[in-house]
mmCIF file with all atom_site columns, C-alpha atoms in Angstrom:
data_model
loop_
_atom_site.group_PDB
_atom_site.id
_atom_site.type_symbol
_atom_site.label_atom_id
_atom_site.label_alt_id
_atom_site.label_comp_id
_atom_site.label_asym_id
_atom_site.label_entity_id
_atom_site.label_seq_id
_atom_site.pdbx_PDB_ins_code
_atom_site.Cartn_x
_atom_site.Cartn_y
_atom_site.Cartn_z
_atom_site.occupancy
_atom_site.B_iso_or_equiv
_atom_site.pdbx_formal_charge
_atom_site.auth_seq_id
_atom_site.auth_comp_id
_atom_site.auth_asym_id
_atom_site.auth_atom_id
_atom_site.pdbx_PDB_model_num
ATOM 1  C CA . MET A 1 1  ? -7.868  10.324 -0.947  1.00 82.00 ? 1  MET A CA 1
ATOM 2  C CA . SER A 1 2  ? -8.807  7.326  -3.083  1.00 89.00 ? 2  SER A CA 1
ATOM 3  C CA . HIS A 1 3  ? -6.406  5.186  -5.149  1.00 92.00 ? 3  HIS A CA 1
ATOM 4  C CA . LEU A 1 4  ? -7.736  6.663  -8.374  1.00 90.00 ? 4  LEU A CA 1
ATOM 5  C CA . GLU A 1 5  ? -7.350  10.250 -7.057  1.00 91.00 ? 5  GLU A CA 1
ATOM 6  C CA . ARG A 1 6  ? -3.795  9.343  -6.015  1.00 94.00 ? 6  ARG A CA 1
ATOM 7  C CA . ALA A 1 7  ? -3.202  7.810  -9.457  1.00 95.00 ? 7  ALA A CA 1
ATOM 8  C CA . ARG A 1 8  ? -4.429  10.920 -11.151 1.00 95.00 ? 8  ARG A CA 1
ATOM 9  C CA . GLU A 1 9  ? -2.183  13.122 -8.932  1.00 96.00 ? 9  GLU A CA 1
ATOM 10 C CA . GLU A 1 10 ? 0.843   10.956 -10.106 1.00 96.00 ? 10 GLU A CA 1
ATOM 11 C CA . ILE A 1 11 ? -0.297  11.187 -13.769 1.00 96.00 ? 11 ILE A CA 1
ATOM 12 C CA . ARG A 1 12 ? -0.489  14.975 -13.434 1.00 96.00 ? 12 ARG A CA 1
ATOM 13 C CA . ARG A 1 13 ? 3.093   15.074 -12.069 1.00 96.00 ? 13 ARG A CA 1
ATOM 14 C CA . ALA A 1 14 ? 4.151   12.880 -15.090 1.00 96.00 ? 14 ALA A CA 1
ATOM 15 C CA . THR A 1 15 ? 2.336   15.195 -17.473 1.00 96.00 ? 15 THR A CA 1
ATOM 16 C CA . ASP A 1 16 ? 4.357   18.181 -16.087 1.00 95.00 ? 16 ASP A CA 1
ATOM 17 C CA . ARG A 1 17 ? 7.497   16.208 -16.840 1.00 93.00 ? 17 ARG A CA 1
ATOM 18 C CA . ALA A 1 18 ? 6.470   14.991 -20.314 1.00 94.00 ? 18 ALA A CA 1
ATOM 19 C CA . ASP A 1 19 ? 6.179   16.694 -23.578 1.00 92.00 ? 19 ASP A CA 1
ATOM 20 C CA . GLY A 1 20 ? 4.834   16.102 -27.064 1.00 92.00 ? 20 GLY A CA 1
ATOM 21 C CA . GLU A 1 21 ? 2.814   12.900 -27.769 1.00 93.00 ? 21 GLU A CA 1
ATOM 22 C CA . VAL A 1 22 ? 3.573   11.427 -24.342 1.00 93.00 ? 22 VAL A CA 1
ATOM 23 C CA . GLN A 1 23 ? 2.114   14.506 -22.742 1.00 95.00 ? 23 GLN A CA 1
ATOM 24 C CA . GLU A 1 24 ? -1.041  14.410 -24.799 1.00 96.00 ? 24 GLU A CA 1
ATOM 25 C CA . GLN A 1 25 ? -1.499  10.722 -24.031 1.00 95.00 ? 25 GLN A CA 1
ATOM 26 C CA . LEU A 1 26 ? -1.103  11.337 -20.317 1.00 96.00 ? 26 LEU A CA 1
ATOM 27 C CA . TYR A 1 27 ? -3.877  13.979 -20.580 1.00 96.00 ? 27 TYR A CA 1
ATOM 28 C CA . SER A 1 28 ? -6.027  11.491 -22.214 1.00 95.00 ? 28 SER A CA 1
ATOM 29 C CA . VAL A 1 29 ? -5.405  8.888  -19.413 1.00 94.00 ? 29 VAL A CA 1
ATOM 30 C CA . ASP A 1 30 ? -6.133  11.566 -16.814 1.00 94.00 ? 30 ASP A CA 1
ATOM 31 C CA . GLU A 1 31 ? -9.369  12.535 -18.461 1.00 94.00 ? 31 GLU A CA 1
ATOM 32 C CA . GLY A 1 32 ? -10.381 8.827  -18.716 1.00 92.00 ? 32 GLY A CA 1
ATOM 33 C CA . LEU A 1 33 ? -9.735  8.335  -14.947 1.00 91.00 ? 33 LEU A CA 1
ATOM 34 C CA . GLY A 1 34 ? -11.647 11.541 -14.336 1.00 90.00 ? 34 GLY A CA 1
ATOM 35 C CA . GLU A 1 35 ? -14.588 10.021 -15.928 1.00 87.00 ? 35 GLU A CA 1
ATOM 36 C CA . LEU A 1 36 ? -14.392 7.116  -13.600 1.00 80.00 ? 36 LEU A CA 1
ATOM 37 C CA . THR A 1 37 ? -13.746 9.117  -10.430 1.00 77.00 ? 37 THR A CA 1
ATOM 38 C CA . ASP A 1 38 ? -16.174 11.937 -11.124 1.00 76.00 ? 38 ASP A CA 1
ATOM 39 C CA . GLY A 1 39 ? -19.047 9.711  -12.264 1.00 64.00 ? 39 GLY A CA 1
ATOM 40 C CA . ASP A 1 40 ? -19.054 11.239 -15.757 1.00 54.00 ? 40 ASP A CA 1
ATOM 41 C CA . LYS A 1 41 ? -18.625 7.944  -17.326 1.00 49.00 ? 41 LYS A CA 1
ATOM 42 C CA . THR A 1 42 ? -18.627 6.969  -20.950 1.00 49.00 ? 42 THR A CA 1
ATOM 43 C CA . GLY A 1 43 ? -20.666 4.055  -22.001 1.00 50.00 ? 43 GLY A CA 1
ATOM 44 C CA . SER A 1 44 ? -23.706 2.593  -20.227 1.00 51.00 ? 44 SER A CA 1
ATOM 45 C CA . GLY A 1 45 ? -22.381 2.923  -16.739 1.00 55.00 ? 45 GLY A CA 1
ATOM 46 C CA . GLU A 1 46 ? -22.503 -0.900 -16.405 1.00 63.00 ? 46 GLU A CA 1
ATOM 47 C CA . PRO A 1 47 ? -19.761 -2.469 -14.218 1.00 61.00 ? 47 PRO A CA 1
ATOM 48 C CA . GLU A 1 48 ? -18.392 -4.275 -17.304 1.00 68.00 ? 48 GLU A CA 1
ATOM 49 C CA . ASP A 1 49 ? -18.014 -1.137 -19.181 1.00 80.00 ? 49 ASP A CA 1
ATOM 50 C CA . GLU A 1 50 ? -16.186 0.500  -16.254 1.00 82.00 ? 50 GLU A CA 1
ATOM 51 C CA . ALA A 1 51 ? -13.874 -2.424 -16.060 1.00 84.00 ? 51 ALA A CA 1
ATOM 52 C CA . ASP A 1 52 ? -13.217 -2.407 -19.851 1.00 88.00 ? 52 ASP A CA 1
ATOM 53 C CA . ARG A 1 53 ? -12.462 1.369  -19.719 1.00 87.00 ? 53 ARG A CA 1
ATOM 54 C CA . PHE A 1 54 ? -10.175 0.919  -16.684 1.00 88.00 ? 54 PHE A CA 1
ATOM 55 C CA . ASN A 1 55 ? -8.335  -1.875 -18.513 1.00 90.00 ? 55 ASN A CA 1
ATOM 56 C CA . GLU A 1 56 ? -7.866  0.435  -21.601 1.00 92.00 ? 56 GLU A CA 1
ATOM 57 C CA . LEU A 1 57 ? -6.493  3.277  -19.438 1.00 91.00 ? 57 LEU A CA 1
ATOM 58 C CA . GLU A 1 58 ? -4.220  0.883  -17.579 1.00 91.00 ? 58 GLU A CA 1
ATOM 59 C CA . GLU A 1 59 ? -2.842  -0.576 -20.852 1.00 93.00 ? 59 GLU A CA 1
ATOM 60 C CA . LYS A 1 60 ? -2.104  2.863  -22.183 1.00 94.00 ? 60 LYS A CA 1
ATOM 61 C CA . LEU A 1 61 ? -0.365  3.832  -18.925 1.00 93.00 ? 61 LEU A CA 1
ATOM 62 C CA . ARG A 1 62 ? 1.865   0.597  -19.142 1.00 93.00 ? 62 ARG A CA 1
ATOM 63 C CA . GLY A 1 63 ? 2.819   1.496  -22.740 1.00 94.00 ? 63 GLY A CA 1
ATOM 64 C CA . LEU A 1 64 ? 3.794   4.894  -21.740 1.00 94.00 ? 64 LEU A CA 1
ATOM 65 C CA . MET A 1 65 ? 5.978   3.525  -18.919 1.00 93.00 ? 65 MET A CA 1
ATOM 66 C CA . ASP A 1 66 ? 7.736   1.396  -21.450 1.00 91.00 ? 66 ASP A CA 1
ATOM 67 C CA . GLU A 1 67 ? 8.634   4.661  -23.309 1.00 88.00 ? 67 GLU A CA 1
ATOM 68 C CA . SER A 1 68 ? 9.734   6.637  -20.216 1.00 92.00 ? 68 SER A CA 1
ATOM 69 C CA . GLU A 1 69 ? 12.652  6.830  -17.855 1.00 93.00 ? 69 GLU A CA 1
ATOM 70 C CA . GLY A 1 70 ? 13.880  8.738  -14.724 1.00 95.00 ? 70 GLY A CA 1
ATOM 71 C CA . GLU A 1 71 ? 11.224  10.889 -12.766 1.00 95.00 ? 71 GLU A CA 1
ATOM 72 C CA . LEU A 1 72 ? 8.695   10.481 -15.520 1.00 95.00 ? 72 LEU A CA 1
ATOM 73 C CA . GLU A 1 73 ? 8.806   6.675  -15.212 1.00 94.00 ? 73 GLU A CA 1
ATOM 74 C CA . GLU A 1 74 ? 8.771   6.877  -11.443 1.00 96.00 ? 74 GLU A CA 1
ATOM 75 C CA . SER A 1 75 ? 5.582   8.871  -11.461 1.00 96.00 ? 75 SER A CA 1
ATOM 76 C CA . LEU A 1 76 ? 3.918   6.502  -13.997 1.00 96.00 ? 76 LEU A CA 1
ATOM 77 C CA . ARG A 1 77 ? 5.020   3.515  -11.958 1.00 95.00 ? 77 ARG A CA 1
ATOM 78 C CA . ASN A 1 78 ? 3.517   5.099  -8.839  1.00 96.00 ? 78 ASN A CA 1
ATOM 79 C CA . ALA A 1 79 ? 0.258   5.743  -10.806 1.00 95.00 ? 79 ALA A CA 1
ATOM 80 C CA . ARG A 1 80 ? 0.279   2.181  -11.947 1.00 94.00 ? 80 ARG A CA 1
ATOM 81 C CA . ASP A 1 81 ? 0.615   0.956  -8.320  1.00 95.00 ? 81 ASP A CA 1
ATOM 82 C CA . GLU A 1 82 ? -2.340  2.991  -7.270  1.00 94.00 ? 82 GLU A CA 1
ATOM 83 C CA . LEU A 1 83 ? -4.388  1.628  -10.195 1.00 92.00 ? 83 LEU A CA 1
ATOM 84 C CA . ASP A 1 84 ? -3.386  -1.899 -9.124  1.00 91.00 ? 84 ASP A CA 1
ATOM 85 C CA . ALA A 1 85 ? -4.498  -1.141 -5.577  1.00 93.00 ? 85 ALA A CA 1
ATOM 86 C CA . TYR A 1 86 ? -7.811  0.120  -6.919  1.00 90.00 ? 86 TYR A CA 1
ATOM 87 C CA . ARG A 1 87 ? -8.293  -3.020 -8.908  1.00 87.00 ? 87 ARG A CA 1
ATOM 88 C CA . ARG A 1 88 ? -7.723  -5.239 -5.806  1.00 89.00 ? 88 ARG A CA 1
ATOM 89 C CA . ASP A 1 89 ? -10.043 -3.054 -3.702  1.00 89.00 ? 89 ASP A CA 1
ATOM 90 C CA . GLU A 1 90 ? -12.844 -3.128 -6.362  1.00 82.00 ? 90 GLU A CA 1
ATOM 91 C CA . ASP A 1 91 ? -12.259 -6.849 -7.087  1.00 79.00 ? 91 ASP A CA 1
ATOM 92 C CA . MET A 1 92 ? -11.665 -6.147 -10.676 1.00 70.00 ? 92 MET A CA 1
ATOM 93 C CA . ALA A 1 93 ? -9.078  -8.863 -11.214 1.00 59.00 ? 93 ALA A CA 1
#
């Protein structure tokens, strides 16, 4: 299982624990990661576009972490850690 797939799994766990607007935003993050993992990318498919999209999703996830606590925050932190590992592996620093 890839880092992105593990991140999506953690985001789905967090989505199950969330409600309202946070849940909707998590659906959006999961959908965006799905575009990256499933090859159904938005934009031109260029590496720069993929990196920009990845950065947007990561920023949204960090914002949600700031608003969360408990098990929800833990799942989001685990997802963030997987995204960080993906960034390192893909040399997207």
